[in-house]
Coordinates of C-alpha atoms in Angstrom, one line a residue:
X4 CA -26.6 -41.0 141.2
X5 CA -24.9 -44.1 142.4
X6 CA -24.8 -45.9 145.6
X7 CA -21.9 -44.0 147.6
X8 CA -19.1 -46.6 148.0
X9 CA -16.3 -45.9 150.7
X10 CA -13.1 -46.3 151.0
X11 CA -13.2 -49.6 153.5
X12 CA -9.7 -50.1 153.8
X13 CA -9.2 -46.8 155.5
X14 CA -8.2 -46.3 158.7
X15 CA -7.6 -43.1 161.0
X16 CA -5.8 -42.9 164.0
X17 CA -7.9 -40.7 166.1
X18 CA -5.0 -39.3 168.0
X19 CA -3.6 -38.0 164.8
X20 CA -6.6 -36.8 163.9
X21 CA -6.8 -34.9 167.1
X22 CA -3.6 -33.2 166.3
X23 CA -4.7 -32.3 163.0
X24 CA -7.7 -30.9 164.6
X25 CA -5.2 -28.8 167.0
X26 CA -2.5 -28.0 164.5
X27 CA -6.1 -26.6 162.4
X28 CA -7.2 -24.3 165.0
X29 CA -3.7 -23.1 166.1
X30 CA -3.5 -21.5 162.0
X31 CA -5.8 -18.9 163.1
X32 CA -3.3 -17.6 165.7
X33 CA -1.2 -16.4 162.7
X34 CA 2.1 -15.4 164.9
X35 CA 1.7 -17.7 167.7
X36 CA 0.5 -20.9 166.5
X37 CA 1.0 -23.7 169.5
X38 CA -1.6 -21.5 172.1
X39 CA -3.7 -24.8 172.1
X40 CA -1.3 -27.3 172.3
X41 CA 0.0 -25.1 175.6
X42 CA -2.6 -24.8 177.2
X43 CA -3.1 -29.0 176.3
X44 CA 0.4 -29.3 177.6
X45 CA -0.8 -27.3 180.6
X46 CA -3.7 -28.5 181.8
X47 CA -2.4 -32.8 181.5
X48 CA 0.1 -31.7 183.3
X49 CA -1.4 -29.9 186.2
X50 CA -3.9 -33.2 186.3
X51 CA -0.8 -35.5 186.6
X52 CA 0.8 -33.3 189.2
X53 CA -2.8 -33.3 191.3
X54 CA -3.0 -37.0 191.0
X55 CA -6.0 -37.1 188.5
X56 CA -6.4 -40.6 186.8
X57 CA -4.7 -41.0 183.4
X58 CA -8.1 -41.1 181.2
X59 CA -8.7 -37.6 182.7
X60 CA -5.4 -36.5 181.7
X61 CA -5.4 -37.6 178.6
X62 CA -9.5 -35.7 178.2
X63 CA -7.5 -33.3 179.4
X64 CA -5.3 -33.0 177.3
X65 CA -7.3 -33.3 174.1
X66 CA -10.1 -30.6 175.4
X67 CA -6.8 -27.8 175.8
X68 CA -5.8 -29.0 172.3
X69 CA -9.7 -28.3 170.9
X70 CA -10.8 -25.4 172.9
X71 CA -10.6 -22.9 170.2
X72 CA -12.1 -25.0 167.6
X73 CA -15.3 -22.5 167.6
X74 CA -12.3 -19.5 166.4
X75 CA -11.4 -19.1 163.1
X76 CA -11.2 -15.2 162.9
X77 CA -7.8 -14.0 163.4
X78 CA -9.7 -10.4 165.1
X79 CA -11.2 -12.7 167.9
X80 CA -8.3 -14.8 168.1
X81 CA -6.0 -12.0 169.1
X82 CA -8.9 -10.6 171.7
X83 CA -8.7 -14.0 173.5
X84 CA -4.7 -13.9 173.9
X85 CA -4.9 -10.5 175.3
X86 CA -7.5 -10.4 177.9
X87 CA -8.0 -12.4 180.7
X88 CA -12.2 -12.1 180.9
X89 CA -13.9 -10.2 177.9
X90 CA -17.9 -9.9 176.8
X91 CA -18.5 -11.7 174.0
X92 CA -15.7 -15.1 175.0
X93 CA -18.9 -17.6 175.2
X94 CA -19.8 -17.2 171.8
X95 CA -16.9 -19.3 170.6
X96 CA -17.3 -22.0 173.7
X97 CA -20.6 -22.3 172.1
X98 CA -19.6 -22.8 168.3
X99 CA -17.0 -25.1 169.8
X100 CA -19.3 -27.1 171.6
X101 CA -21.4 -27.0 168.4
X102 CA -19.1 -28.4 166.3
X103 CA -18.1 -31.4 168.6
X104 CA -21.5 -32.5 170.2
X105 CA -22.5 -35.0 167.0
X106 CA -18.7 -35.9 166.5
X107 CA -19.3 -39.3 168.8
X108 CA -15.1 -39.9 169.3
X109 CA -15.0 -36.1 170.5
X110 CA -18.6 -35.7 171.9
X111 CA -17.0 -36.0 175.0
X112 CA -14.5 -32.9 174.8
X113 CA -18.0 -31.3 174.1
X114 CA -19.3 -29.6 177.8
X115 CA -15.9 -28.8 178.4
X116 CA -15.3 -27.1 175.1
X117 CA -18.9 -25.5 175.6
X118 CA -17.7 -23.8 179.6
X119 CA -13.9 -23.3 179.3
X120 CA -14.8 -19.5 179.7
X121 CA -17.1 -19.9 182.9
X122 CA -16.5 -18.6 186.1
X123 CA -16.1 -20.7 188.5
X124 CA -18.0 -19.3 190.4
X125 CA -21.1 -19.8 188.4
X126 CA -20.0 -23.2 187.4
X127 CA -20.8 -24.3 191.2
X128 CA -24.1 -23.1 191.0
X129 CA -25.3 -25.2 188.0
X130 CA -26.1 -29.2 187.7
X131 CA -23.6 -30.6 184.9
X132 CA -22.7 -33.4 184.8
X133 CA -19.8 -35.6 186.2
X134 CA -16.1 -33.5 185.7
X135 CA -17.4 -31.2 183.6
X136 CA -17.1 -27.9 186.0
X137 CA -13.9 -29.2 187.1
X138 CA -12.0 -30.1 183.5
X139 CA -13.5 -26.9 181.9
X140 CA -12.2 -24.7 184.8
X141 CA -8.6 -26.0 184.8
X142 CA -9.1 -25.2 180.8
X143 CA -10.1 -22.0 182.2
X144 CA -6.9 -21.8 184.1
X145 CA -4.4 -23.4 181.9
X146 CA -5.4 -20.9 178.7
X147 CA -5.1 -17.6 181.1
X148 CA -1.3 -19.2 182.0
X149 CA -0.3 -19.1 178.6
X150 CA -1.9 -15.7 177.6
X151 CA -0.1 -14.3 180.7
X152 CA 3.1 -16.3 179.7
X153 CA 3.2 -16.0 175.9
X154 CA 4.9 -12.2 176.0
X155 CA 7.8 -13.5 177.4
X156 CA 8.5 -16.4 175.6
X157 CA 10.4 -14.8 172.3
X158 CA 13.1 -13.5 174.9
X159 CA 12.7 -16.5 177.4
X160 CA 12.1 -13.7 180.0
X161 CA 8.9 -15.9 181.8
X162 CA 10.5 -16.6 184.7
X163 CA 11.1 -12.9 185.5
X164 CA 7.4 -12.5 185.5
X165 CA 5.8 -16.0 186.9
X166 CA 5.0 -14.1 190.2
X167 CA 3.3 -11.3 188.3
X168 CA 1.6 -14.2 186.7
X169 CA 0.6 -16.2 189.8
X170 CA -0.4 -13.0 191.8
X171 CA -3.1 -12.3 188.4
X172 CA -4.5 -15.4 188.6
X173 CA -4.4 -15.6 192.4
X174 CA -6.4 -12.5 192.4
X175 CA -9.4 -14.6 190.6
X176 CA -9.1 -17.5 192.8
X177 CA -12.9 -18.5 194.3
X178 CA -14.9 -15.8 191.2
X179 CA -12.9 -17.4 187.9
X180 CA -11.0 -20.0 189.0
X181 CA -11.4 -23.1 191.5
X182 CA -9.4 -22.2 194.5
X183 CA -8.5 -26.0 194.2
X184 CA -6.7 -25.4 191.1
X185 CA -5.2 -22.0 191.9
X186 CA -3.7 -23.4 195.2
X187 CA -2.2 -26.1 192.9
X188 CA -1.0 -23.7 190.4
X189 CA 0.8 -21.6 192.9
X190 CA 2.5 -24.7 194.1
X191 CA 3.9 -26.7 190.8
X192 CA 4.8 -23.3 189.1
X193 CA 7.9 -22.3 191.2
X194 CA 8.9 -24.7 189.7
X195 CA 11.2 -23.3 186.8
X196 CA 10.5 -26.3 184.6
X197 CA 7.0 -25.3 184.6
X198 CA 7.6 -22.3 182.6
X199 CA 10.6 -23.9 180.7
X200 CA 8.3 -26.0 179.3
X201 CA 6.4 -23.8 177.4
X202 CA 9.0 -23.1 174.9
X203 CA 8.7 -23.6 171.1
X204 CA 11.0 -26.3 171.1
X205 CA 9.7 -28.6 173.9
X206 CA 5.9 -28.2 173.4
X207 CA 6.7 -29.7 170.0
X208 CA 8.7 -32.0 171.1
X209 CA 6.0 -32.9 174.2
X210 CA 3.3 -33.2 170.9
X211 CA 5.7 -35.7 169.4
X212 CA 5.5 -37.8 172.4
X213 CA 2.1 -37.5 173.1
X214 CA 1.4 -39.0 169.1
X215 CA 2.8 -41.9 169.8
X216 CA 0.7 -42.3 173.1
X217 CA -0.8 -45.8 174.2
X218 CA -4.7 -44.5 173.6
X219 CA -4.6 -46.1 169.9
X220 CA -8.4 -45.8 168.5
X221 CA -9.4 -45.7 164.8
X222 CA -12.3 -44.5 162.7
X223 CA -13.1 -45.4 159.6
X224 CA -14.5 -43.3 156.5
X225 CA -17.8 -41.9 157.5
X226 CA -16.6 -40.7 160.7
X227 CA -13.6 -39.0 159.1
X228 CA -15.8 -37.6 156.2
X229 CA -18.2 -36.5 159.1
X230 CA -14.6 -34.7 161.0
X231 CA -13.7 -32.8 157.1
X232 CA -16.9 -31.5 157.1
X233 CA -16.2 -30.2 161.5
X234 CA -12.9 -28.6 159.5
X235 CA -15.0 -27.3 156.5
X236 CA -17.7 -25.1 159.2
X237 CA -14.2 -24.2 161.0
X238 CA -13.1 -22.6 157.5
X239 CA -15.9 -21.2 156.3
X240 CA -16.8 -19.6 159.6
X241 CA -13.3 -17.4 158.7
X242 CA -15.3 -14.6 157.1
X243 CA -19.4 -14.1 156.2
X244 CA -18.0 -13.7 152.9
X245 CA -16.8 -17.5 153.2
X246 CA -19.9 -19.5 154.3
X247 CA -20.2 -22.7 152.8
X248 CA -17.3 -21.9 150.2
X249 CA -15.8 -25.4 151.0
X250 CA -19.0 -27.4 151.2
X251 CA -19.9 -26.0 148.0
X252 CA -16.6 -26.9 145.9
X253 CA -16.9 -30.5 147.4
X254 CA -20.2 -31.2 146.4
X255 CA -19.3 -29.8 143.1
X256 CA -16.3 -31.5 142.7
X257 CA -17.5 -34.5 143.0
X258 CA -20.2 -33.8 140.4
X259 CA -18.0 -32.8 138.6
X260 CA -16.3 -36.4 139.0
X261 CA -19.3 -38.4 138.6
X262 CA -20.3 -36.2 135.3
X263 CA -16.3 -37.6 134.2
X264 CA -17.1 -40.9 134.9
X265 CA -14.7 -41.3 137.9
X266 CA -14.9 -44.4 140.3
X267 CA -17.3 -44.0 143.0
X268 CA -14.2 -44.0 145.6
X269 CA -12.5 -41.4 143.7
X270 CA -15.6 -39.2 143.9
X271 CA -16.1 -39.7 147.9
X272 CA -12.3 -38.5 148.4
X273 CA -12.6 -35.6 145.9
X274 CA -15.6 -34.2 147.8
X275 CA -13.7 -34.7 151.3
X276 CA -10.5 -32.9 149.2
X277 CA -13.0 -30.1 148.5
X278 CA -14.0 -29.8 152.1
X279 CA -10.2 -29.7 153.2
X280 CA -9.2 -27.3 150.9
X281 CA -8.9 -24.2 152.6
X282 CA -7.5 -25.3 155.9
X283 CA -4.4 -23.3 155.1
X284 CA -6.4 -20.0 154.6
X285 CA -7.3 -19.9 158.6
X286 CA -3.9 -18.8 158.9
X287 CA -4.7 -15.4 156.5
X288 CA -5.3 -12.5 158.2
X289 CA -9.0 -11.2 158.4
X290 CA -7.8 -8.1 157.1
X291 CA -6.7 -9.9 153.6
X292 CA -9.4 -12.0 153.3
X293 CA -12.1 -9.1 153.8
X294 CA -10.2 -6.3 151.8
X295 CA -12.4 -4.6 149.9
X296 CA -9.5 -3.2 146.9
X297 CA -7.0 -5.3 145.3
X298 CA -4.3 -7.5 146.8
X299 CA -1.1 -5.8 147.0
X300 CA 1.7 -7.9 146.1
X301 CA 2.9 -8.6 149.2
X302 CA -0.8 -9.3 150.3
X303 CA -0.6 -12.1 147.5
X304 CA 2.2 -13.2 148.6
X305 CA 0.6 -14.1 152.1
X306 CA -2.5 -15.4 150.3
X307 CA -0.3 -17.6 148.0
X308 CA 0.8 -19.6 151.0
X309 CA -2.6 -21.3 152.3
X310 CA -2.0 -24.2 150.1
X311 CA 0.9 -25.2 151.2
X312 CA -1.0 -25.0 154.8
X313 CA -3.2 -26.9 153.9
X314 CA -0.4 -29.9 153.0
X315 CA 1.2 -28.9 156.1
X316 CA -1.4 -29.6 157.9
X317 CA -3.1 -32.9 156.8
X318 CA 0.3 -34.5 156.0
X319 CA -0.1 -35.7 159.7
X320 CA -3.1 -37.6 158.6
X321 CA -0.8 -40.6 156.5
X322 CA -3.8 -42.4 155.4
X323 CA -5.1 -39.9 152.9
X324 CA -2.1 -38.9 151.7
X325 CA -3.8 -38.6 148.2
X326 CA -6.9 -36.6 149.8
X327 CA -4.1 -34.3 151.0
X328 CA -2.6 -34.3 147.8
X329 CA -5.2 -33.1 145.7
X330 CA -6.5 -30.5 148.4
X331 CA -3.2 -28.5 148.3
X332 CA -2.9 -28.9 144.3
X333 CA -6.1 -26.5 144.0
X334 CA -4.5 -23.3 142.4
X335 CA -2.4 -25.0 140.5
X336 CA -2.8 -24.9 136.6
X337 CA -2.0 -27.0 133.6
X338 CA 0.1 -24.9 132.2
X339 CA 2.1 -25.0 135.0
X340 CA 1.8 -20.9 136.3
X341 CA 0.1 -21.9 139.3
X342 CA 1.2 -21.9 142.9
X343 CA 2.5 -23.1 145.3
X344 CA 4.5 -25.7 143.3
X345 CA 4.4 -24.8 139.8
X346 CA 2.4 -28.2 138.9
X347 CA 1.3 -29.0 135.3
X348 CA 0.5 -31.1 132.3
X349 CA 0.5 -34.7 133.3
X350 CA 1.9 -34.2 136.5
X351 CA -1.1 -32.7 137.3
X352 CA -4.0 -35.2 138.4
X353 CA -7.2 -34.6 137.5
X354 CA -8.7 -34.6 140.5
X355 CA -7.4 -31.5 141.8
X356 CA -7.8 -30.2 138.1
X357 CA -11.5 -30.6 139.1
X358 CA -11.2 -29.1 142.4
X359 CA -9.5 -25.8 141.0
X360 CA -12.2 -25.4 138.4
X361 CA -14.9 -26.1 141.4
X362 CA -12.8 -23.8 143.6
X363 CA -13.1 -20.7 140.8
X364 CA -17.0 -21.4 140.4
X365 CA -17.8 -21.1 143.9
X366 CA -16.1 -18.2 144.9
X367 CA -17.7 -16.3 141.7
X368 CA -21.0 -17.4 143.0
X369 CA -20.2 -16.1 146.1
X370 CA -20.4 -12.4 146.9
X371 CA -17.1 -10.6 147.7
X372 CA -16.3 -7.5 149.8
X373 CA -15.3 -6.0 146.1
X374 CA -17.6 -7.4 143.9
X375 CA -21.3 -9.1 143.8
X376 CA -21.8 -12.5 142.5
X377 CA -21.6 -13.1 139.2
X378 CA -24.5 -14.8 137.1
X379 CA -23.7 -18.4 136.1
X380 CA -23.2 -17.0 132.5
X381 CA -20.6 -14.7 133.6
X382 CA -18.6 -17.5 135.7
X383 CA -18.4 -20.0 132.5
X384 CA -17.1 -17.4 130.5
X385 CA -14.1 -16.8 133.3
X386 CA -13.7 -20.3 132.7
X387 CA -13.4 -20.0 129.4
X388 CA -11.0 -17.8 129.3
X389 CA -9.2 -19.8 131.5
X390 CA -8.9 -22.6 129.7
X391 CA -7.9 -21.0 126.6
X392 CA -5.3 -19.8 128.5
X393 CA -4.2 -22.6 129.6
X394 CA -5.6 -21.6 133.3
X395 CA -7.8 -24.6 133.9
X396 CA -8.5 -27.8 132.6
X397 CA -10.4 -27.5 129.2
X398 CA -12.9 -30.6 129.3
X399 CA -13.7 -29.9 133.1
X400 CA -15.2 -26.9 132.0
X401 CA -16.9 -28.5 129.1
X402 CA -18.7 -30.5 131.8
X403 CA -19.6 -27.1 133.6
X404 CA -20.8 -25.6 130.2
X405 CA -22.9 -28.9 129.6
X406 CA -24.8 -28.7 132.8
X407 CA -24.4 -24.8 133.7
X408 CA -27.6 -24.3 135.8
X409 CA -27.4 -28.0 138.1
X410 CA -23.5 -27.1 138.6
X411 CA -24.4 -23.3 139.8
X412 CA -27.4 -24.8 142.0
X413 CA -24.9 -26.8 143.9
X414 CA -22.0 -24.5 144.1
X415 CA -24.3 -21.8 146.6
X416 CA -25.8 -25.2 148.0
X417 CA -29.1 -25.1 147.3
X418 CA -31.2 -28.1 147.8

């Protein structure tokens, strides 16, 4: 194999690769997808109305924006905008602190990630270090608001309820939350703006203004190629039926690039396309992704619009506009009968040709909840079919043909 080259001209804007992150996670809330950039919203605010200093607001910030990064089933999704405390809420701080800890720009969000579901009350008794107690809490604080507030924002009904809310939260204060931060709660939200605030239109509009904040960092490749891989675990993670899908059709993708004869470049951004793939998919209901019977047609219908996700989402990200590009293009077809856009012939680039074909091996390799995994003889004749058919990209599955064995040991990842 050659020596990897990278793309050196590439530059991300960490901030928009925050939101991305954000925008990511929120998919999983299906009907309600701006929970995390509430409680974001939430909890900056609260710091700036306590007098914290602006770093903290803006860590502040960023943590509520991440702090369901360790979620990507819609089932526990739905459990932690219900309840206010539940057994089993520290597995996800845990996956979420996981997923961050090695990220060096995010490492930081980390600890607070890893206790926004701690009591406060047992925060006090351990030794962490500098704010962490403190900023997880008021994560603590700021995600029960909006669960208590997000009923009664489709009528705009919140302010009816906001002493219901306080006295629920009040009733925590010194065992879940920082009687600090309750006391400070109580005071800022009779305000009306306070709850005002929290609808559709003006947390958008508060993102928007945040983007454009004065905090400008950038990363270069690795680090974003190590962040797609953070979003690939966050995908996968969506069902056990999933694991390593996406890290499986970017490693073959890009073999399947190299075997073409594609530029080194081209071949690192088709394996982080591969990785990106599926982002839209968080937004599927477990239920679809896990059925064991057939899709209904409405069921397709749902399924049919992760890909266009998945451009929804990483259209933020304006320097890899092409990654994007590709990733959303991956059930698309040559002959044009693909979705979501009905993409083919020449219009259709080759890399996401590759992708598609990469995309259809893996998940055959995979078990399914209605099928087994299909032997590698079984997947190239799918393949096949598919390309007489006009389905997928005939030479691209040459290539799988020509090396059937080393392209199924890298779709299930085995070293």
């Amino acid at each position: 194999m050659t020596e990897t080259m990278l793309p050196a001209d590439l530059a991300i804007d960490l901030r928009q690769l925050v939101m991305t992150i954000a925008n990511t996670v929120d998919l999983v809330g299906v009907d309600d997808v701006m929970h995390g950039r509430r409680v974001g919203m939430l909890a900056r605010e609260m710091a700036i109305r306590m007098g914290w200093s602006e770093a903290d607001q803006l860590i502040l910030y960023d943590a509520g924006l991440l702090h369901d990064c360790g979620v990507s089933s819609t089932r526990v999704h739905h459990r932690l905008v219900v309840d206010l405390e539940w057994d089993g809420a520290e597995e996800h701080c845990i996956r979420g602190d996981e997923l961050l800890a090695n990220f060096q720009p995010l490492a930081h969000l980390a600890p607070i990630i890893r206790y926004h579901h701690s009591a406060w009350e047992w925060l006090v008794t351990q030794s962490l270090p500098g704010d962490t107690a403190r900023f997880a809490n008021l994560i603590y604080l700021a995600d029960r608001i909006d669960v208590l507030a997000a009923p009664y924002h489709a009528d705009q009904s919140v302010l009816s309820h906001a002493d219901e809310i306080r006295a629920r939260l009040a009733s925590a204060r010194g065992r879940l939350f920082s009687p600090e931060l309750v006391d400070a709660f109580e005071l800022i939200s009779q305000e009306e703006a306070f709850w005002l605030a929290l609808q559709p239109e003006w947390v958008q509009q508060y993102q928007v203004e945040m983007e454009s904040h004065g905090d400008l960092k950038m990363i270069g490749w690795s680090e974003f190629k190590q962040c797609a891989t953070i979003f690939s675990r966050i995908i996968d993670a969506k069902s056990p039926y999933t694991e390593q899908h996406s890290q499986g059709v970017a490693r073959l993708s890009r073999h399947l690039a190299e075997r073409l004869g594609l530029d080194p470049i081209t071949c690192e951004k088709i394996e982080v396309a591969g990785l990106l793939h599926d982002i839209g998919k968080l937004q599927i209901p477990d239920e679809i992704i896990e059925g064991e019977s057939a899709l209904t047609a409405h069921e397709f219908d749902i399924m049919k619009s992760h890909s266009y996700g998945t451009l929804q989402v990483l259209k933020r990200l304006h320097a890899i506009a092409e990654i994007a590009r590709w990733a959303s293009l991956h059930h698309e077809t040559p002959d044009g009968h693909g979705y979501p856009f009905h993409i083919g012939g020449v219009a259709l680039p080759i890399e996401a040709r590759i992708i598609n074909v990469a995309d259809i091996f893996q998940a055959l390799a995979q078990d399914r909840p209605y099928r087994k995994s299909m032997t590698p003889d079984q997947i190239l004749a799918i393949l096949q079919e598919r390309a007489d058919l006009g389905r997928a990209d005939p030479g691209v599955v040459r290539l799988v043909a020509d090396d059937l064995a080393e392209c199924h040991r890298i779709a299930i990842c085995l070293e």
